[in-house]
Amino acid sequence: MSERIEIIRGDITRSDADAIANAANTSLLGGGGVDGAIHRAAGPRLLEECRTLHGCETGKAKITRGYNLKAKYVLHTPGPVWHGGGHGEAEKLAGCYRSCLALASEYGCKTVDFPSISTGVYGYPVDKAARVALSAIAGYLAEHPEIERVRMVCFDEGTKRAYEAALAEL
Ligand code: AR6
């Protein structure tokens, strides 16, 4: 299944995948980083729909339409804040990827793009996060042929290198 996973450098707000994931917070009411960028690019109707969702637990996901984005759907998932690794961070981070992909399957998406969840403001070390993310994605794809392609859209070169290294280890 790792031939269905790609690592690219780019801006996820420009993605043409069926669905993009958003590294949100539990309020689902927007924030900085990739969350802010996705809300700006999608337009104010995204926040209106998010207000109807009443938040989301860390490690789970909720879906909205994509509005002004090319992507048809946004998969909003609050990643864990890094507290040293002994507080269930890896299981929660894996849950983010699995929950987003389960919603993508349910809504008939064939292609899904992810940002590097939790490795910005939330402080998750990117090498560790990349291994957790890619093993969760690969595990899901092994059981779900309906998802044809998953891309990690990395905003900077260091993040891209970390995901490439983790993909090579799968
Ligand atoms: N496209 C792809 N990746 C991006 C983009 C973009 N346009 N912009 C930033 N990144 P972060 P977190 C990368 O901090 O750590 C928000 O305020 C960024 O370089 O956005 O999960 C939420 O509301 C980094 O590699 O998310 C939460 O409160 C990655 O996206 C909190 O931040 C994630 O960085 C979530 O923190």
PDB file of C-alpha atoms and ligand atoms in Angstrom:
ATOM      1  CA  MET A   1       0.000   0.000   0.000  1.00  0.00           C
ATOM      2  CA  SER A   2       2.936   2.378   0.334  1.00  0.00           C
ATOM      3  CA  GLU A   3       2.779   2.924  -3.456  1.00  0.00           C
ATOM      4  CA  ARG A   4      -0.534   4.717  -2.737  1.00  0.00           C
ATOM      5  CA  ILE A   5       1.238   7.151  -0.348  1.00  0.00           C
ATOM      6  CA  GLU A   6       3.068  10.224  -1.671  1.00  0.00           C
ATOM      7  CA  ILE A   7       5.093  12.897   0.099  1.00  0.00           C
ATOM      8  CA  ILE A   8       5.116  16.320  -1.530  1.00  0.00           C
ATOM      9  CA  ARG A   9       6.073  19.842  -0.566  1.00  0.00           C
ATOM     10  CA  GLY A  10       3.308  22.402  -0.918  1.00  0.00           C
ATOM     11  CA  ASP A  11       0.431  24.443   0.415  1.00  0.00           C
ATOM     12  CA  ILE A  12      -2.539  22.231   1.257  1.00  0.00           C
ATOM     13  CA  THR A  13      -5.032  25.043   0.618  1.00  0.00           C
ATOM     14  CA  ARG A  14      -4.265  24.604  -3.103  1.00  0.00           C
ATOM     15  CA  SER A  15      -4.860  20.855  -3.062  1.00  0.00           C
ATOM     16  CA  ASP A  16      -7.092  19.244  -5.682  1.00  0.00           C
ATOM     17  CA  ALA A  17      -7.686  16.090  -3.609  1.00  0.00           C
ATOM     18  CA  ASP A  18     -11.278  15.028  -2.892  1.00  0.00           C
ATOM     19  CA  ALA A  19     -10.678  15.831   0.786  1.00  0.00           C
ATOM     20  CA  ILE A  20      -8.017  17.661   2.786  1.00  0.00           C
ATOM     21  CA  ALA A  21      -7.388  17.277   6.491  1.00  0.00           C
ATOM     22  CA  ASN A  22      -7.143  20.270   8.805  1.00  0.00           C
ATOM     23  CA  ALA A  23      -4.879  20.268  11.883  1.00  0.00           C
ATOM     24  CA  ALA A  24      -7.592  21.846  14.027  1.00  0.00           C
ATOM     25  CA  ASN A  25      -8.159  22.356  17.751  1.00  0.00           C
ATOM     26  CA  THR A  26     -11.009  20.833  19.767  1.00  0.00           C
ATOM     27  CA  SER A  27     -13.215  23.921  19.351  1.00  0.00           C
ATOM     28  CA  LEU A  28     -13.158  23.539  15.527  1.00  0.00           C
ATOM     29  CA  LEU A  29     -13.557  27.313  15.415  1.00  0.00           C
ATOM     30  CA  GLY A  30     -10.307  28.110  13.628  1.00  0.00           C
ATOM     31  CA  GLY A  31      -6.841  29.144  14.733  1.00  0.00           C
ATOM     32  CA  GLY A  32      -3.397  29.843  13.321  1.00  0.00           C
ATOM     33  CA  GLY A  33      -1.084  27.726  11.176  1.00  0.00           C
ATOM     34  CA  VAL A  34      -2.649  25.465   8.572  1.00  0.00           C
ATOM     35  CA  ASP A  35      -6.069  25.827  10.267  1.00  0.00           C
ATOM     36  CA  GLY A  36      -6.058  29.592   9.709  1.00  0.00           C
ATOM     37  CA  ALA A  37      -4.871  29.159   6.129  1.00  0.00           C
ATOM     38  CA  ILE A  38      -7.634  26.638   5.340  1.00  0.00           C
ATOM     39  CA  HIS A  39     -10.339  28.898   6.821  1.00  0.00           C
ATOM     40  CA  ARG A  40      -9.060  31.913   4.862  1.00  0.00           C
ATOM     41  CA  ALA A  41      -8.983  29.966   1.605  1.00  0.00           C
ATOM     42  CA  ALA A  42     -12.357  28.250   2.117  1.00  0.00           C
ATOM     43  CA  GLY A  43     -14.178  31.461   3.087  1.00  0.00           C
ATOM     44  CA  PRO A  44     -16.536  32.301   5.974  1.00  0.00           C
ATOM     45  CA  ARG A  45     -19.091  29.580   5.231  1.00  0.00           C
ATOM     46  CA  LEU A  46     -16.563  27.044   6.529  1.00  0.00           C
ATOM     47  CA  LEU A  47     -16.633  28.621   9.997  1.00  0.00           C
ATOM     48  CA  GLU A  48     -20.442  28.778   9.866  1.00  0.00           C
ATOM     49  CA  GLU A  49     -20.614  25.041   9.258  1.00  0.00           C
ATOM     50  CA  CYS A  50     -17.944  24.367  11.908  1.00  0.00           C
ATOM     51  CA  ARG A  51     -20.063  26.205  14.503  1.00  0.00           C
ATOM     52  CA  THR A  52     -22.801  23.587  14.003  1.00  0.00           C
ATOM     53  CA  LEU A  53     -20.420  20.727  14.891  1.00  0.00           C
ATOM     54  CA  HIS A  54     -19.893  21.629  18.589  1.00  0.00           C
ATOM     55  CA  GLY A  55     -16.201  20.755  18.624  1.00  0.00           C
ATOM     56  CA  CYS A  56     -14.328  17.479  18.290  1.00  0.00           C
ATOM     57  CA  GLU A  57     -12.268  15.282  20.613  1.00  0.00           C
ATOM     58  CA  THR A  58      -8.513  15.000  20.175  1.00  0.00           C
ATOM     59  CA  GLY A  59      -7.712  12.061  17.881  1.00  0.00           C
ATOM     60  CA  LYS A  60     -11.170  12.055  16.232  1.00  0.00           C
ATOM     61  CA  ALA A  61     -12.417  13.919  13.134  1.00  0.00           C
ATOM     62  CA  LYS A  62     -15.449  15.721  11.737  1.00  0.00           C
ATOM     63  CA  ILE A  63     -16.203  16.519   8.106  1.00  0.00           C
ATOM     64  CA  THR A  64     -17.444  19.688   6.398  1.00  0.00           C
ATOM     65  CA  ARG A  65     -17.757  20.863   2.834  1.00  0.00           C
ATOM     66  CA  GLY A  66     -14.785  22.625   1.266  1.00  0.00           C
ATOM     67  CA  TYR A  67     -16.587  25.776   0.048  1.00  0.00           C
ATOM     68  CA  ASN A  68     -14.095  27.912  -1.931  1.00  0.00           C
ATOM     69  CA  LEU A  69     -11.409  25.224  -1.812  1.00  0.00           C
ATOM     70  CA  LYS A  70     -10.872  22.881  -4.754  1.00  0.00           C
ATOM     71  CA  ALA A  71     -11.224  19.991  -2.310  1.00  0.00           C
ATOM     72  CA  LYS A  72     -14.844  18.913  -1.880  1.00  0.00           C
ATOM     73  CA  TYR A  73     -14.473  18.170   1.845  1.00  0.00           C
ATOM     74  CA  VAL A  74     -12.401  19.225   4.853  1.00  0.00           C
ATOM     75  CA  LEU A  75     -11.638  16.630   7.544  1.00  0.00           C
ATOM     76  CA  HIS A  76     -11.129  18.577  10.779  1.00  0.00           C
ATOM     77  CA  THR A  77      -9.018  16.720  13.321  1.00  0.00           C
ATOM     78  CA  PRO A  78      -7.505  18.031  16.568  1.00  0.00           C
ATOM     79  CA  GLY A  79      -4.076  16.492  17.036  1.00  0.00           C
ATOM     80  CA  PRO A  80      -2.494  15.914  20.467  1.00  0.00           C
ATOM     81  CA  VAL A  81      -0.327  18.540  22.124  1.00  0.00           C
ATOM     82  CA  TRP A  82       3.126  17.017  22.733  1.00  0.00           C
ATOM     83  CA  HIS A  83       3.759  16.483  26.462  1.00  0.00           C
ATOM     84  CA  GLY A  84       6.875  14.300  26.196  1.00  0.00           C
ATOM     85  CA  GLY A  85       5.317  11.187  24.641  1.00  0.00           C
ATOM     86  CA  GLY A  86       4.025   9.486  27.798  1.00  0.00           C
ATOM     87  CA  HIS A  87       0.479  10.832  27.615  1.00  0.00           C
ATOM     88  CA  GLY A  88      -0.997   8.770  24.796  1.00  0.00           C
ATOM     89  CA  GLU A  89       0.185  11.192  22.140  1.00  0.00           C
ATOM     90  CA  ALA A  90       1.056   8.517  19.558  1.00  0.00           C
ATOM     91  CA  GLU A  91      -2.293   6.719  19.884  1.00  0.00           C
ATOM     92  CA  LYS A  92      -4.161  10.012  19.582  1.00  0.00           C
ATOM     93  CA  LEU A  93      -2.123  11.082  16.571  1.00  0.00           C
ATOM     94  CA  ALA A  94      -2.727   7.725  14.835  1.00  0.00           C
ATOM     95  CA  GLY A  95      -6.423   8.200  15.666  1.00  0.00           C
ATOM     96  CA  CYS A  96      -6.440  11.518  13.774  1.00  0.00           C
ATOM     97  CA  TYR A  97      -5.259   9.866  10.556  1.00  0.00           C
ATOM     98  CA  ARG A  98      -7.534   6.826  10.923  1.00  0.00           C
ATOM     99  CA  SER A  99     -10.616   8.926  11.763  1.00  0.00           C
ATOM    100  CA  CYS A 100     -10.059  11.224   8.782  1.00  0.00           C
ATOM    101  CA  LEU A 101      -9.615   8.287   6.421  1.00  0.00           C
ATOM    102  CA  ALA A 102     -12.739   6.539   7.762  1.00  0.00           C
ATOM    103  CA  LEU A 103     -14.776   9.679   7.016  1.00  0.00           C
ATOM    104  CA  ALA A 104     -13.158   9.943   3.576  1.00  0.00           C
ATOM    105  CA  SER A 105     -14.242   6.371   2.804  1.00  0.00           C
ATOM    106  CA  GLU A 106     -17.751   7.037   4.094  1.00  0.00           C
ATOM    107  CA  TYR A 107     -18.100  10.097   1.843  1.00  0.00           C
ATOM    108  CA  GLY A 108     -16.749   8.387  -1.270  1.00  0.00           C
ATOM    109  CA  CYS A 109     -13.418  10.232  -1.442  1.00  0.00           C
ATOM    110  CA  LYS A 110     -10.699   8.504  -3.459  1.00  0.00           C
ATOM    111  CA  THR A 111      -7.889  10.981  -2.769  1.00  0.00           C
ATOM    112  CA  VAL A 112      -6.974  12.595   0.564  1.00  0.00           C
ATOM    113  CA  ASP A 113      -4.257  15.126   1.416  1.00  0.00           C
ATOM    114  CA  PHE A 114      -2.923  15.648   4.948  1.00  0.00           C
ATOM    115  CA  PRO A 115      -0.779  18.358   6.545  1.00  0.00           C
ATOM    116  CA  SER A 116       1.701  17.269   9.202  1.00  0.00           C
ATOM    117  CA  ILE A 117      -0.722  17.166  12.135  1.00  0.00           C
ATOM    118  CA  SER A 118       0.578  18.331  15.573  1.00  0.00           C
ATOM    119  CA  THR A 119       4.127  19.187  14.436  1.00  0.00           C
ATOM    120  CA  GLY A 120       3.660  22.971  14.423  1.00  0.00           C
ATOM    121  CA  VAL A 121       2.252  24.829  17.420  1.00  0.00           C
ATOM    122  CA  TYR A 122       1.440  21.519  19.165  1.00  0.00           C
ATOM    123  CA  GLY A 123       5.145  20.628  19.329  1.00  0.00           C
ATOM    124  CA  TYR A 124       5.124  16.930  18.322  1.00  0.00           C
ATOM    125  CA  PRO A 125       8.663  16.030  17.146  1.00  0.00           C
ATOM    126  CA  VAL A 126       8.360  15.625  13.406  1.00  0.00           C
ATOM    127  CA  ASP A 127      10.459  12.442  13.068  1.00  0.00           C
ATOM    128  CA  LYS A 128       8.263  10.665  15.603  1.00  0.00           C
ATOM    129  CA  ALA A 129       5.040  12.110  14.178  1.00  0.00           C
ATOM    130  CA  ALA A 130       5.986  11.017  10.665  1.00  0.00           C
ATOM    131  CA  ARG A 131       6.442   7.387  11.736  1.00  0.00           C
ATOM    132  CA  VAL A 132       3.105   7.354  13.568  1.00  0.00           C
ATOM    133  CA  ALA A 133       1.293   9.051  10.685  1.00  0.00           C
ATOM    134  CA  LEU A 134       2.615   6.816   7.941  1.00  0.00           C
ATOM    135  CA  SER A 135       2.075   3.574   9.806  1.00  0.00           C
ATOM    136  CA  ALA A 136      -1.521   4.612  10.582  1.00  0.00           C
ATOM    137  CA  ILE A 137      -2.129   5.574   6.944  1.00  0.00           C
ATOM    138  CA  ALA A 138      -0.503   2.413   5.571  1.00  0.00           C
ATOM    139  CA  GLY A 139      -2.483   0.252   7.991  1.00  0.00           C
ATOM    140  CA  TYR A 140      -5.724   1.869   6.883  1.00  0.00           C
ATOM    141  CA  LEU A 141      -4.939   1.592   3.182  1.00  0.00           C
ATOM    142  CA  ALA A 142      -4.132  -2.106   3.535  1.00  0.00           C
ATOM    143  CA  GLU A 143      -7.769  -2.691   4.541  1.00  0.00           C
ATOM    144  CA  HIS A 144      -9.403  -0.043   2.343  1.00  0.00           C
ATOM    145  CA  PRO A 145      -8.780  -0.297  -1.405  1.00  0.00           C
ATOM    146  CA  GLU A 146     -11.380   2.416  -2.073  1.00  0.00           C
ATOM    147  CA  ILE A 147      -8.847   5.101  -1.115  1.00  0.00           C
ATOM    148  CA  GLU A 148      -6.593   5.408  -4.155  1.00  0.00           C
ATOM    149  CA  ARG A 149      -4.055   7.974  -2.990  1.00  0.00           C
ATOM    150  CA  VAL A 150      -2.988   9.681   0.221  1.00  0.00           C
ATOM    151  CA  ARG A 151      -0.499  12.534   0.120  1.00  0.00           C
ATOM    152  CA  MET A 152       1.374  14.219   2.934  1.00  0.00           C
ATOM    153  CA  VAL A 153       1.584  17.869   1.914  1.00  0.00           C
ATOM    154  CA  CYS A 154       4.627  19.246   3.747  1.00  0.00           C
ATOM    155  CA  PHE A 155       5.017  22.981   4.135  1.00  0.00           C
ATOM    156  CA  ASP A 156       8.807  22.974   4.528  1.00  0.00           C
ATOM    157  CA  GLU A 157      11.741  20.882   3.382  1.00  0.00           C
ATOM    158  CA  GLY A 158      12.639  19.528   6.845  1.00  0.00           C
ATOM    159  CA  THR A 159       9.121  18.166   7.304  1.00  0.00           C
ATOM    160  CA  LYS A 160       9.203  16.614   3.836  1.00  0.00           C
ATOM    161  CA  ARG A 161      12.519  14.897   4.606  1.00  0.00           C
ATOM    162  CA  ALA A 162      11.125  13.463   7.851  1.00  0.00           C
ATOM    163  CA  TYR A 163       8.117  11.942   6.064  1.00  0.00           C
ATOM    164  CA  GLU A 164      10.278  10.600   3.224  1.00  0.00           C
ATOM    165  CA  ALA A 165      12.524   8.887   5.767  1.00  0.00           C
ATOM    166  CA  ALA A 166       9.529   7.400   7.595  1.00  0.00           C
ATOM    167  CA  LEU A 167       8.000   6.193   4.317  1.00  0.00           C
ATOM    168  CA  ALA A 168      11.251   4.469   3.401  1.00  0.00           C
ATOM    169  CA  GLU A 169      11.134   2.585   6.732  1.00  0.00           C
ATOM    170  CA  LEU A 170       7.611   1.205   6.253  1.00  0.00           C
TER     171      LEU A 170
HETATM  172  N1  AR6 B   1      -0.143  23.786   3.934  1.00  0.00           N
HETATM  173  C1  AR6 B   1       0.462  22.698   4.471  1.00  0.00           C
HETATM  174  N2  AR6 B   1       1.028  22.696   5.691  1.00  0.00           N
HETATM  175  C2  AR6 B   1       0.998  23.856   6.392  1.00  0.00           C
HETATM  176  C3  AR6 B   1       0.385  25.032   5.927  1.00  0.00           C
HETATM  177  C4  AR6 B   1      -0.202  24.961   4.629  1.00  0.00           C
HETATM  178  N3  AR6 B   1      -0.805  26.023   4.090  1.00  0.00           N
HETATM  179  N4  AR6 B   1       0.530  26.004   6.869  1.00  0.00           N
HETATM  180  C5  AR6 B   1       1.207  25.452   7.904  1.00  0.00           C
HETATM  181  N5  AR6 B   1       1.496  24.164   7.614  1.00  0.00           N
HETATM  182  P1  AR6 B   1       0.140  23.784  12.830  1.00  0.00           P
HETATM  183  P2  AR6 B   1      -0.610  21.802  14.912  1.00  0.00           P
HETATM  184  C6  AR6 B   1       2.220  23.164   8.409  1.00  0.00           C
HETATM  185  O1  AR6 B   1       0.773  24.637  13.863  1.00  0.00           O
HETATM  186  O2  AR6 B   1       0.797  21.656  15.363  1.00  0.00           O
HETATM  187  C7  AR6 B   1      -3.787  25.959  15.059  1.00  0.00           C
HETATM  188  O3  AR6 B   1      -3.864  27.222  15.672  1.00  0.00           O
HETATM  189  C8  AR6 B   1       3.149  23.643   9.508  1.00  0.00           C
HETATM  190  O4  AR6 B   1       4.374  24.110   8.948  1.00  0.00           O
HETATM  191  O5  AR6 B   1      -0.729  24.405  11.810  1.00  0.00           O
HETATM  192  O6  AR6 B   1      -1.454  20.560  14.726  1.00  0.00           O
HETATM  193  C9  AR6 B   1      -4.983  25.069  15.384  1.00  0.00           C
HETATM  194  O7  AR6 B   1      -6.172  25.816  15.512  1.00  0.00           O
HETATM  195  C10 AR6 B   1       3.341  22.345  10.293  1.00  0.00           C
HETATM  196  O8  AR6 B   1       4.306  21.515   9.629  1.00  0.00           O
HETATM  197  O9  AR6 B   1      -0.782  22.601  13.526  1.00  0.00           O
HETATM  198  C11 AR6 B   1      -4.555  24.442  16.671  1.00  0.00           C
HETATM  199  O10 AR6 B   1      -4.845  25.284  17.770  1.00  0.00           O
HETATM  200  C12 AR6 B   1       1.967  21.672  10.176  1.00  0.00           C
HETATM  201  O11 AR6 B   1       1.282  22.365   9.114  1.00  0.00           O
HETATM  202  C13 AR6 B   1      -3.068  24.279  16.522  1.00  0.00           C
HETATM  203  O12 AR6 B   1      -2.658  25.277  15.592  1.00  0.00           O
HETATM  204  C14 AR6 B   1       1.107  21.742  11.423  1.00  0.00           C
HETATM  205  O13 AR6 B   1       1.315  22.975  12.096  1.00  0.00           O
HETATM  206  C15 AR6 B   1      -2.710  22.931  15.931  1.00  0.00           C
HETATM  207  O14 AR6 B   1      -1.307  22.760  15.941  1.00  0.00           O
END
